[in-house]
Short mmCIF file of C-alpha atoms in Angstrom, two decimals:
data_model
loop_
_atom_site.label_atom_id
_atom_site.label_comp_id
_atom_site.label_asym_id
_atom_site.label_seq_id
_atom_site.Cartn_x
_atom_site.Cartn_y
_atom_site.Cartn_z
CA UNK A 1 -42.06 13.56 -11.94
CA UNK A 2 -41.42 17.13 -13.35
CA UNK A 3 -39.16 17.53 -10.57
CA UNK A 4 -37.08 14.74 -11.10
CA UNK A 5 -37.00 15.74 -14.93
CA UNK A 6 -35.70 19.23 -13.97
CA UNK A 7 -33.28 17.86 -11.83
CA UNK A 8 -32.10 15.82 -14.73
CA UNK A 9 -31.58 18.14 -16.76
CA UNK A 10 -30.44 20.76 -14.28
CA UNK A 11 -27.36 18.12 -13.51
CA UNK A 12 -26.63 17.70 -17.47
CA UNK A 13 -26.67 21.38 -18.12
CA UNK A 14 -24.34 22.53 -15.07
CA UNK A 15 -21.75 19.43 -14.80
CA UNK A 16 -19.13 20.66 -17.54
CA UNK A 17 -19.66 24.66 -16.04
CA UNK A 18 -16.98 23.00 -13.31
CA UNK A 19 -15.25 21.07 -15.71
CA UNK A 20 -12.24 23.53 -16.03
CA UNK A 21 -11.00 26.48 -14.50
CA UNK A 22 -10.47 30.25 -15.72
CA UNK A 23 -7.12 30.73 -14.24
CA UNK A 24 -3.82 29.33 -15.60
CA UNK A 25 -2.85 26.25 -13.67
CA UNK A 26 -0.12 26.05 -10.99
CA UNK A 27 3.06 24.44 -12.00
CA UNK A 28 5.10 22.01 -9.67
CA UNK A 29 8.65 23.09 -9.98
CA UNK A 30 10.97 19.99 -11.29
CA UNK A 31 12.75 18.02 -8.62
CA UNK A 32 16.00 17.25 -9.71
CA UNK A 33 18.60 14.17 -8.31
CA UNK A 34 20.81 16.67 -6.96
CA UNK A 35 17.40 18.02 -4.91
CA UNK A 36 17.14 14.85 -2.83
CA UNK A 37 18.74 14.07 0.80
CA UNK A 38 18.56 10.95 1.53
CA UNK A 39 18.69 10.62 5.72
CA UNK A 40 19.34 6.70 6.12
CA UNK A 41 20.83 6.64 10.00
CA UNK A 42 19.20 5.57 12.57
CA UNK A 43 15.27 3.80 10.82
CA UNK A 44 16.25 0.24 11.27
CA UNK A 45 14.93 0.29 14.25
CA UNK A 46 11.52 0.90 13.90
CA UNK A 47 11.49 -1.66 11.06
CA UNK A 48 9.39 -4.69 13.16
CA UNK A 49 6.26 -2.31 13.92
CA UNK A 50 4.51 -2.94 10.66
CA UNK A 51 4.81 -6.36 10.36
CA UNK A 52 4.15 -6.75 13.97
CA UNK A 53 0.76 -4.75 13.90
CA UNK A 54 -0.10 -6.61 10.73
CA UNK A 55 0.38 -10.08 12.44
CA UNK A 56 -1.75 -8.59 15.09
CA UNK A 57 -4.79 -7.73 13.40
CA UNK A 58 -4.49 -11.32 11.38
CA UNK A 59 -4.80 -12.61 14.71
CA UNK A 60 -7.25 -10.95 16.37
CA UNK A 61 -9.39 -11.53 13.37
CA UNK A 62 -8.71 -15.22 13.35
CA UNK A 63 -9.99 -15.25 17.14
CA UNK A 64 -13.04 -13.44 16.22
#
């Protein structure tokens, strides 16, 4: 029983010790519009897979 009480308390004591950090935080630069490149060419292709793998596992769940 002490054991679990130390442990206890232990936890309390030492959870907000990793609750923050001592160096300054690392800033994402800001993406602008002009940033982006959109590549739309050639993806229509490969649009049945996903709805083809889904209708797949339906199935072989149904069968199971």
């Amino acid at each position: 029983m002490k054991t679990a009480i130390f442990a206890a308390v232990f936890a309390t004591l030492t959870a907000p010790a990793f609750a923050g950090a001592v160096s300054d935080p690392i800033v994402e630069p800001n993406i602008t519009p002009e940033m982006i490149e959109v590549d739309t060419a050639g993806s229509a292709s490969h649009d049945w897979l996903v709805p083809a793998m889904a209708i797949l596992m339906f199935g072989a769940g149904l069968a199971n």
